[in-house]
C-alpha positions as a printed NumPy array, in Angstrom:
array([[ 122.239,  -55.125,   -9.573],
       [ 124.366,  -52.508,  -12.101],
       [ 125.298,  -54.966,  -14.915],
       [ 121.629,  -55.801,  -15.885],
       [ 121.338,  -52.009,  -15.958],
       [ 122.879,  -51.541,  -17.725],
       [ 122.333,  -54.242,  -20.468],
       [ 119.181,  -53.007,  -20.475],
       [ 120.248,  -49.886,  -21.192],
       [ 122.833,  -50.503,  -23.916],
       [ 119.139,  -52.274,  -25.299],
       [ 116.889,  -50.258,  -26.001],
       [ 119.623,  -47.853,  -27.407],
       [ 120.845,  -49.817,  -30.071],
       [ 116.872,  -50.459,  -30.436],
       [ 116.545,  -46.629,  -30.847],
       [ 119.166,  -46.571,  -33.809],
       [ 117.314,  -50.169,  -35.804],
       [ 115.647,  -49.268,  -38.811],
       [ 111.926,  -49.517,  -39.422],
       [ 109.529,  -50.275,  -42.431],
       [ 108.882,  -45.947,  -42.209],
       [ 108.36 ,  -46.316,  -46.063],
       [ 106.197,  -49.152,  -46.038],
       [ 102.533,  -48.327,  -46.748],
       [  99.598,  -50.661,  -47.838],
       [  98.977,  -52.981,  -51.405],
       [  95.982,  -51.665,  -51.116],
       [  97.723,  -48.069,  -51.154],
       [  98.507,  -48.812,  -55.027],
       [  97.903,  -49.394,  -58.019],
       [  99.355,  -52.103,  -60.061],
       [  99.485,  -53.011,  -63.904],
       [  99.904,  -56.091,  -65.044],
       [  98.833,  -54.581,  -69.026],
       [ 100.176,  -52.392,  -71.358],
       [  98.869,  -51.101,  -74.427],
       [ 101.134,  -49.18 ,  -76.301],
       [  99.438,  -47.331,  -80.197],
       [ 100.43 ,  -44.458,  -82.063],
       [  97.893,  -42.133,  -84.026],
       [  98.814,  -38.56 ,  -85.59 ],
       [ 101.873,  -38.38 ,  -84.208],
       [ 100.933,  -38.838,  -80.896],
       [ 101.534,  -41.874,  -78.563],
       [  98.805,  -43.155,  -76.547],
       [  98.878,  -45.876,  -73.596],
       [  96.68 ,  -48.168,  -72.013],
       [  96.997,  -49.755,  -68.823],
       [  94.745,  -52.686,  -67.584],
       [  94.556,  -52.852,  -63.729],
       [  92.852,  -55.575,  -61.957],
       [  90.987,  -56.145,  -58.926],
       [  92.598,  -58.15 ,  -57.01 ],
       [  89.677,  -59.009,  -55.137],
       [  88.65 ,  -61.547,  -57.436],
       [  91.993,  -63.397,  -57.743],
       [  92.139,  -64.612,  -54.613],
       [  88.695,  -65.902,  -55.168],
       [  90.371,  -67.784,  -57.94 ],
       [  93.35 ,  -68.85 ,  -56.858],
       [  91.31 ,  -71.604,  -53.691],
       [  89.716,  -72.369,  -55.467],
       [  86.365,  -70.265,  -55.237],
       [  84.386,  -69.493,  -58.259],
       [  82.868,  -65.873,  -58.999],
       [  79.213,  -64.425,  -58.929],
       [  79.867,  -62.071,  -60.067],
       [  81.893,  -60.557,  -63.463],
       [  85.337,  -59.65 ,  -62.364],
       [  86.633,  -56.591,  -62.725],
       [  88.968,  -54.522,  -65.163],
       [  90.305,  -51.158,  -64.793],
       [  91.631,  -49.712,  -68.21 ],
       [  93.582,  -45.567,  -68.349],
       [  94.334,  -43.868,  -70.898],
       [  96.872,  -41.432,  -70.982],
       [  98.08 ,  -39.517,  -75.023],
       [ 101.687,  -37.201,  -75.553],
       [ 103.725,  -37.04 ,  -78.178],
       [ 105.938,  -39.105,  -76.559],
       [ 105.462,  -42.277,  -74.64 ],
       [ 106.87 ,  -40.837,  -71.257],
       [ 104.943,  -37.757,  -71.917],
       [ 101.438,  -40.396,  -72.587],
       [ 102.248,  -41.611,  -69.641],
       [ 102.651,  -38.047,  -67.476],
       [  99.238,  -37.739,  -68.668],
       [  97.673,  -40.845,  -67.832],
       [  99.547,  -39.641,  -63.198],
       [  97.578,  -36.447,  -63.992],
       [  93.908,  -38.647,  -63.39 ],
       [  95.068,  -41.094,  -61.673],
       [  93.488,  -41.002,  -57.723],
       [  96.376,  -43.335,  -56.074],
       [ 100.047,  -43.954,  -56.984],
       [ 100.971,  -46.135,  -60.068],
       [ 103.341,  -48.996,  -60.287],
       [ 104.767,  -50.224,  -63.221],
       [ 107.111,  -53.807,  -61.533],
       [ 104.912,  -56.143,  -62.346],
       [ 103.534,  -55.886,  -65.613],
       [ 103.337,  -59.169,  -67.333],
       [ 102.397,  -58.25 ,  -71.537],
       [ 103.177,  -55.61 ,  -73.777],
       [ 100.733,  -55.229,  -76.599],
       [ 101.782,  -52.704,  -79.767],
       [  99.162,  -52.011,  -82.4  ],
       [ 100.156,  -52.397,  -86.283],
       [ 100.338,  -48.146,  -86.913],
       [ 103.033,  -48.187,  -83.413],
       [ 105.229,  -51.021,  -85.323],
       [ 104.897,  -48.85 ,  -88.439],
       [ 105.878,  -45.571,  -87.358],
       [ 108.298,  -46.676,  -84.015],
       [ 109.894,  -50.25 ,  -84.204],
       [ 112.349,  -51.229,  -82.141],
       [ 112.333,  -47.525,  -80.773],
       [ 109.616,  -48.185,  -78.56 ],
       [ 111.249,  -51.272,  -76.824],
       [ 114.341,  -48.916,  -75.964],
       [ 111.741,  -45.86 ,  -74.305],
       [ 110.665,  -49.181,  -72.802],
       [ 113.365,  -50.879,  -71.077],
       [ 114.96 ,  -47.713,  -69.817],
       [ 112.409,  -47.702,  -67.419],
       [ 113.848,  -49.331,  -64.203],
       [ 110.604,  -51.184,  -63.225],
       [ 110.208,  -52.744,  -66.939],
       [ 111.402,  -56.717,  -66.901],
       [ 112.312,  -58.368,  -69.82 ],
       [ 110.215,  -61.565,  -69.587],
       [ 107.043,  -60.306,  -70.068],
       [ 105.55 ,  -61.85 ,  -72.717],
       [ 104.912,  -59.375,  -76.057],
       [ 102.019,  -59.145,  -78.487],
       [ 101.075,  -57.388,  -81.386],
       [  97.618,  -56.481,  -82.652],
       [  94.941,  -54.872,  -86.181],
       [  92.035,  -55.293,  -83.139],
       [  91.441,  -52.38 ,  -80.714],
       [  92.918,  -51.803,  -77.552],
       [  90.46 ,  -51.08 ,  -75.351],
       [  89.08 ,  -54.158,  -76.38 ],
       [  90.888,  -56.311,  -75.844],
       [  92.62 ,  -54.905,  -72.747],
       [  88.633,  -55.554,  -71.147],
       [  88.956,  -59.123,  -72.041],
       [  87.827,  -62.234,  -69.924],
       [  88.49 ,  -65.777,  -68.768],
       [  86.01 ,  -68.205,  -68.863],
       [  83.612,  -68.693,  -65.764],
       [  84.479,  -65.283,  -64.915],
       [  87.869,  -65.156,  -63.953],
       [  89.531,  -62.335,  -64.355],
       [  92.136,  -61.571,  -66.799],
       [  95.12 ,  -63.044,  -65.409],
       [  93.925,  -66.569,  -66.632],
       [  94.005,  -65.67 ,  -70.499],
       [  96.461,  -66.096,  -73.35 ],
       [  97.55 ,  -62.906,  -73.17 ],
       [  99.153,  -63.062,  -69.443],
       [  99.443,  -66.971,  -69.585],
       [ 100.285,  -68.401,  -73.307],
       [ 102.161,  -71.272,  -72.447],
       [  98.915,  -73.552,  -71.409],
       [  96.885,  -72.382,  -74.974],
       [ 100.778,  -73.11 ,  -76.682],
       [ 101.115,  -76.768,  -74.772],
       [  98.136,  -77.977,  -76.158],
       [  97.596,  -77.046,  -79.714],
       [ 101.308,  -75.387,  -80.732],
       [ 100.907,  -73.167,  -83.292],
       [ 102.114,  -69.764,  -82.872],
       [ 104.166,  -69.445,  -80.564],
       [ 104.455,  -66.947,  -77.579],
       [ 107.399,  -65.394,  -76.747],
       [ 108.851,  -62.723,  -74.438],
       [ 110.621,  -59.054,  -74.313],
       [ 114.82 ,  -60.514,  -74.031],
       [ 113.881,  -62.908,  -77.314],
       [ 112.131,  -60.573,  -79.432],
       [ 115.283,  -57.942,  -78.695],
       [ 117.464,  -60.825,  -78.935],
       [ 116.016,  -61.811,  -82.271],
       [ 115.479,  -58.717,  -84.173],
       [ 119.264,  -57.775,  -83.29 ],
       [ 120.902,  -60.749,  -84.307],
       [ 121.784,  -59.968,  -87.737],
       [ 120.905,  -62.767,  -89.607],
       [ 117.869,  -63.428,  -87.341],
       [ 114.081,  -63.568,  -88.744],
       [ 112.333,  -61.546,  -85.761],
       [ 108.492,  -62.851,  -84.823],
       [ 105.809,  -60.985,  -82.575],
       [ 102.302,  -62.909,  -82.057],
       [  99.37 ,  -60.95 ,  -82.95 ],
       [  96.802,  -61.473,  -80.322],
       [  93.116,  -60.377,  -81.476],
       [  89.513,  -61.174,  -80.235],
       [  87.347,  -64.324,  -81.766],
       [  83.56 ,  -62.883,  -81.318],
       [  82.176,  -66.635,  -82.422],
       [  83.478,  -70.029,  -81.085],
       [  81.982,  -69.255,  -77.494],
       [  78.967,  -68.499,  -76.097],
       [  77.023,  -67.835,  -72.342],
       [  73.676,  -68.803,  -72.386],
       [  73.077,  -67.657,  -76.445],
       [  75.562,  -64.892,  -76.012],
       [  78.998,  -64.958,  -77.884],
       [  81.414,  -64.146,  -76.142],
       [  84.827,  -62.404,  -76.724],
       [  87.691,  -64.258,  -76.275],
       [  91.449,  -63.794,  -76.803],
       [  93.145,  -66.139,  -79.694],
       [  96.767,  -65.259,  -81.506],
       [  95.628,  -64.489,  -84.638],
       [  98.76 ,  -64.861,  -86.873],
       [ 102.344,  -63.795,  -86.842],
       [ 104.305,  -60.307,  -87.69 ],
       [ 107.816,  -60.834,  -89.263],
       [ 109.776,  -58.084,  -89.022],
       [ 113.836,  -57.971,  -90.677],
       [ 116.577,  -56.126,  -89.131],
       [ 115.397,  -53.035,  -90.995],
       [ 112.403,  -53.1  ,  -89.78 ],
       [ 109.971,  -54.506,  -92.636],
       [ 107.241,  -56.266,  -91.799],
       [ 105.362,  -59.045,  -93.577],
       [ 101.721,  -60.453,  -91.448],
       [ 101.22 ,  -64.314,  -91.875],
       [  97.401,  -64.923,  -90.838],
       [  97.108,  -68.193,  -89.141],
       [  95.945,  -69.84 ,  -91.914],
       [  98.256,  -69.087,  -94.001],
       [ 100.762,  -70.162,  -90.93 ],
       [ 100.72 ,  -74.148,  -91.813],
       [ 103.791,  -75.85 ,  -91.072],
       [ 105.203,  -73.242,  -89.78 ],
       [ 104.877,  -74.866,  -86.943],
       [ 107.186,  -77.994,  -87.259],
       [ 110.209,  -76.149,  -87.648],
       [ 109.922,  -74.913,  -83.85 ],
       [ 111.448,  -76.641,  -80.997],
       [ 109.106,  -75.655,  -78.667],
       [ 106.622,  -77.306,  -80.599],
       [ 104.356,  -79.405,  -78.04 ],
       [ 101.52 ,  -80.988,  -79.64 ],
       [  99.73 ,  -79.668,  -83.21 ],
       [  96.902,  -81.39 ,  -85.043],
       [  98.151,  -82.991,  -88.889],
       [  95.151,  -85.012,  -90.64 ],
       [  96.29 ,  -87.866,  -92.357],
       [  94.584,  -87.713,  -96.048],
       [  94.727,  -88.905,  -99.499],
       [  91.925,  -88.714, -102.504],
       [  89.578,  -86.809,  -99.972],
       [  89.804,  -89.391,  -98.137],
       [  90.332,  -88.97 ,  -93.935],
       [  92.2  ,  -91.921,  -92.46 ],
       [  93.771,  -90.092,  -89.414],
       [  93.691,  -87.57 ,  -86.804],
       [  97.84 ,  -87.135,  -84.56 ],
       [  99.283,  -84.179,  -82.583],
       [ 102.91 ,  -84.445,  -83.421],
       [ 105.316,  -82.337,  -81.513],
       [ 108.834,  -82.262,  -79.766],
       [ 111.144,  -82.192,  -83.008],
       [ 114.345,  -81.951,  -83.587],
       [ 116.205,  -79.71 ,  -85.798],
       [ 119.367,  -80.618,  -87.883],
       [ 119.765,  -78.207,  -91.172],
       [ 123.153,  -78.051,  -92.837],
       [ 124.259,  -75.411,  -94.731],
       [ 125.583,  -75.869,  -98.452],
       [ 127.408,  -73.237, -100.083],
       [ 127.694,  -73.079, -104.456],
       [ 128.673,  -70.359, -106.233],
       [ 126.34 ,  -67.34 , -104.949],
       [ 123.782,  -69.414, -103.573],
       [ 123.054,  -71.662, -100.096],
       [ 121.814,  -74.44 , -100.161],
       [ 119.6  ,  -75.769,  -97.439],
       [ 119.494,  -80.125,  -95.649],
       [ 117.288,  -80.738,  -92.792],
       [ 116.239,  -83.354,  -91.085],
       [ 113.308,  -83.729,  -88.609],
       [ 112.499,  -86.23 ,  -86.596],
       [ 108.937,  -86.232,  -84.948],
       [ 106.846,  -88.104,  -81.899],
       [ 103.349,  -87.931,  -82.439],
       [ 100.115,  -89.566,  -80.834],
       [  96.924,  -91.133,  -83.128],
       [  94.29 ,  -89.686,  -81.321],
       [  91.169,  -90.673,  -83.432],
       [  91.579,  -93.456,  -86.547],
       [  88.518,  -93.013,  -89.034],
       [  89.283,  -95.417,  -92.059],
       [  91.65 ,  -98.682,  -92.486],
       [  94.505,  -97.714,  -93.79 ],
       [  97.977,  -99.321,  -93.855],
       [ 100.193,  -97.92 ,  -90.634],
       [ 103.136,  -97.551,  -92.152],
       [ 101.582,  -96.237,  -95.167],
       [ 100.328,  -93.663,  -92.302],
       [ 103.527,  -92.489,  -91.56 ],
       [ 104.481,  -92.29 ,  -94.547],
       [ 100.953,  -89.843,  -95.958],
       [ 101.838,  -87.796,  -92.451],
       [ 106.181,  -87.457,  -93.776],
       [ 105.457,  -86.118,  -96.969],
       [ 102.167,  -83.551,  -95.807],
       [ 104.81 ,  -82.147,  -93.447],
       [ 107.408,  -81.951,  -95.963],
       [ 104.887,  -80.344,  -97.779],
       [ 103.903,  -77.721,  -95.526],
       [ 107.417,  -77.197,  -94.576],
       [ 108.124,  -76.334,  -98.567],
       [ 104.731,  -74.393,  -99.266],
       [ 105.252,  -71.452,  -96.032],
       [ 108.804,  -71.22 ,  -96.793],
       [ 107.384,  -70.665, -100.463],
       [ 104.874,  -67.376,  -99.146],
       [ 107.689,  -66.597,  -97.409],
       [ 110.275,  -65.369, -100.051],
       [ 106.984,  -64.124, -101.395],
       [ 106.828,  -61.719,  -99.356],
       [ 111.343,  -60.885,  -98.796],
       [ 110.633,  -62.899,  -95.355],
       [ 113.545,  -66.471,  -94.43 ],
       [ 111.053,  -67.143,  -92.508],
       [ 112.324,  -70.029,  -90.45 ],
       [ 115.872,  -68.027,  -90.448],
       [ 117.648,  -70.46 ,  -91.888],
       [ 120.37 ,  -67.595,  -92.918],
       [ 121.083,  -68.165,  -89.486],
       [ 122.882,  -71.6  ,  -90.386],
       [ 124.632,  -70.575,  -92.22 ],
       [ 125.669,  -66.703,  -90.609],
       [ 126.673,  -69.2  ,  -87.841],
       [ 128.861,  -71.342,  -89.363],
       [ 130.705,  -69.26 ,  -92.069],
       [ 129.943,  -65.425,  -91.512],
       [ 131.694,  -64.089,  -94.452],
       [ 129.635,  -66.63 ,  -96.198],
       [ 126.762,  -65.083,  -95.057],
       [ 127.948,  -61.727,  -95.381],
       [ 128.69 ,  -61.803,  -98.435],
       [ 126.183,  -64.173,  -99.921],
       [ 123.401,  -61.147,  -98.25 ],
       [ 125.409,  -58.259,  -99.09 ],
       [ 126.37 ,  -57.541,  -95.552],
       [ 122.885,  -58.535,  -93.809],
       [ 120.448,  -56.906,  -96.717],
       [ 118.941,  -59.267,  -98.756],
       [ 117.659,  -62.096,  -97.445],
       [ 119.712,  -66.034,  -98.443],
       [ 116.44 ,  -68.461,  -99.115],
       [ 115.139,  -69.026, -102.846],
       [ 112.063,  -71.343, -103.688],
       [ 114.395,  -73.813, -103.715],
       [ 116.652,  -73.011, -100.764],
       [ 115.549,  -76.25 ,  -99.02 ],
       [ 117.557,  -78.456, -101.108],
       [ 117.674,  -81.749,  -98.758],
       [ 113.849,  -82.509,  -96.561],
       [ 114.372,  -85.756,  -94.576],
       [ 111.237,  -85.807,  -92.091],
       [ 111.004,  -88.905,  -89.609],
       [ 108.325,  -89.125,  -87.917],
       [ 107.799,  -91.788,  -84.918],
       [ 104.729,  -92.562,  -83.004],
       [ 104.348,  -94.578,  -80.031],
       [ 101.142,  -93.358,  -78.592],
       [  97.3  ,  -95.053,  -80.309],
       [  95.772,  -94.422,  -77.709],
       [  94.408,  -97.084,  -75.525],
       [  93.784,  -99.218,  -78.396],
       [  96.795, -101.234,  -79.705],
       [  98.235, -100.547,  -83.191],
       [  97.569, -102.481,  -86.097],
       [ 100.944, -103.448,  -87.27 ],
       [ 104.389, -102.494,  -86.326],
       [ 105.899,  -99.34 ,  -87.978],
       [ 108.842, -100.21 ,  -90.271],
       [ 111.486,  -96.963,  -89.604],
       [ 111.811,  -95.194,  -92.619],
       [ 115.189,  -96.452,  -94.307],
       [ 113.318, -100.395,  -94.82 ],
       [ 110.571,  -98.439,  -95.768],
       [ 112.533,  -97.148,  -98.454],
       [ 114.444, -100.203,  -99.354],
       [ 110.924, -102.051,  -99.448],
       [ 108.932,  -99.661, -102.114],
       [ 112.343,  -99.67 , -104.108],
       [ 111.993, -103.573, -104.291],
       [ 108.58 , -103.667, -105.045],
       [ 109.987, -101.038, -107.562],
       [ 111.721, -102.712, -109.318],
       [ 109.979, -106.11 , -109.383],
       [ 107.329, -104.399, -111.468],
       [ 109.361, -103.325, -113.883],
       [ 111.371, -106.763, -114.695]])
């Protein structure tokens, strides 16, 4: 009997020395910030903390619809520094605030122009803030952005602010960016960093006749390493998407002489950029391959001609948006990066150690666009498209015959 008693006493003694969850706290005893807005006005930082009611999120994830409008709490703090503004927010917080679940950060135009990358440094010093959150700029009122909901009375978690990829995969025009990627682009000498601009659309959606405030991607800020910013609205970015590796599905209308023949969805670009230095100038040869699908066929048109018109339009859009960037002092496609990777000495010489962009109006010497459209919806294609080389040869032969 002595041995079992001794073992029991030993187990009891050992169990008293085990660590327990003495400092554990319930989930409902904390406030979880999901989005952080940062503004700057009158030499003061203004922070906006978005906190959600997780009871609505639980209903959405189990498939149930919310009968009531989801609740979003927005806190506002103000201070001479970012940390002071957060401390000001703590003064009236009823329960402890945690920052480890932030999935989006919004920077106002005023804050960007005044403080720029310094705000990112301030945020990164705080250990709870992660690198893989989404980062945006905005021109709209911060409180209105953070108070926006999704359709069907769903939580703000189901908006493009917190989950932009599903929308981007369906309409690949303005790519979202994570904070670590923005920091890397900003610190790379030959790269032009970009921040998507999130805004509010009040005209496209209605709820029983009442306008809804829906979040939308309104444009892009391109930011040079010296801090200079250039704003491009959504309408001025036509062509930007064709040179982005993440483009999955972007619309393209095939038209000629005012007639719309077809509407295509183009994506999955394969891009090759070759820099050629000639004296104090650098030119670029670009080969671009795209895959497409035809979902709308409006007017009869030879299939090879349709593909050719699509290639010409993509090529024209790329050159136009590059020209728009040069006008604003922006290497919008970061073409200089290819020269920097191939010959950093030449890049330093031509860019004057990064003090000017290397691209000009005529920097794209050759642009070869090759579009393949393997999918035509439920219908069979009218004719089999020829490879681009054969189409060019056929056109050359036709022009040769006409001159004889």
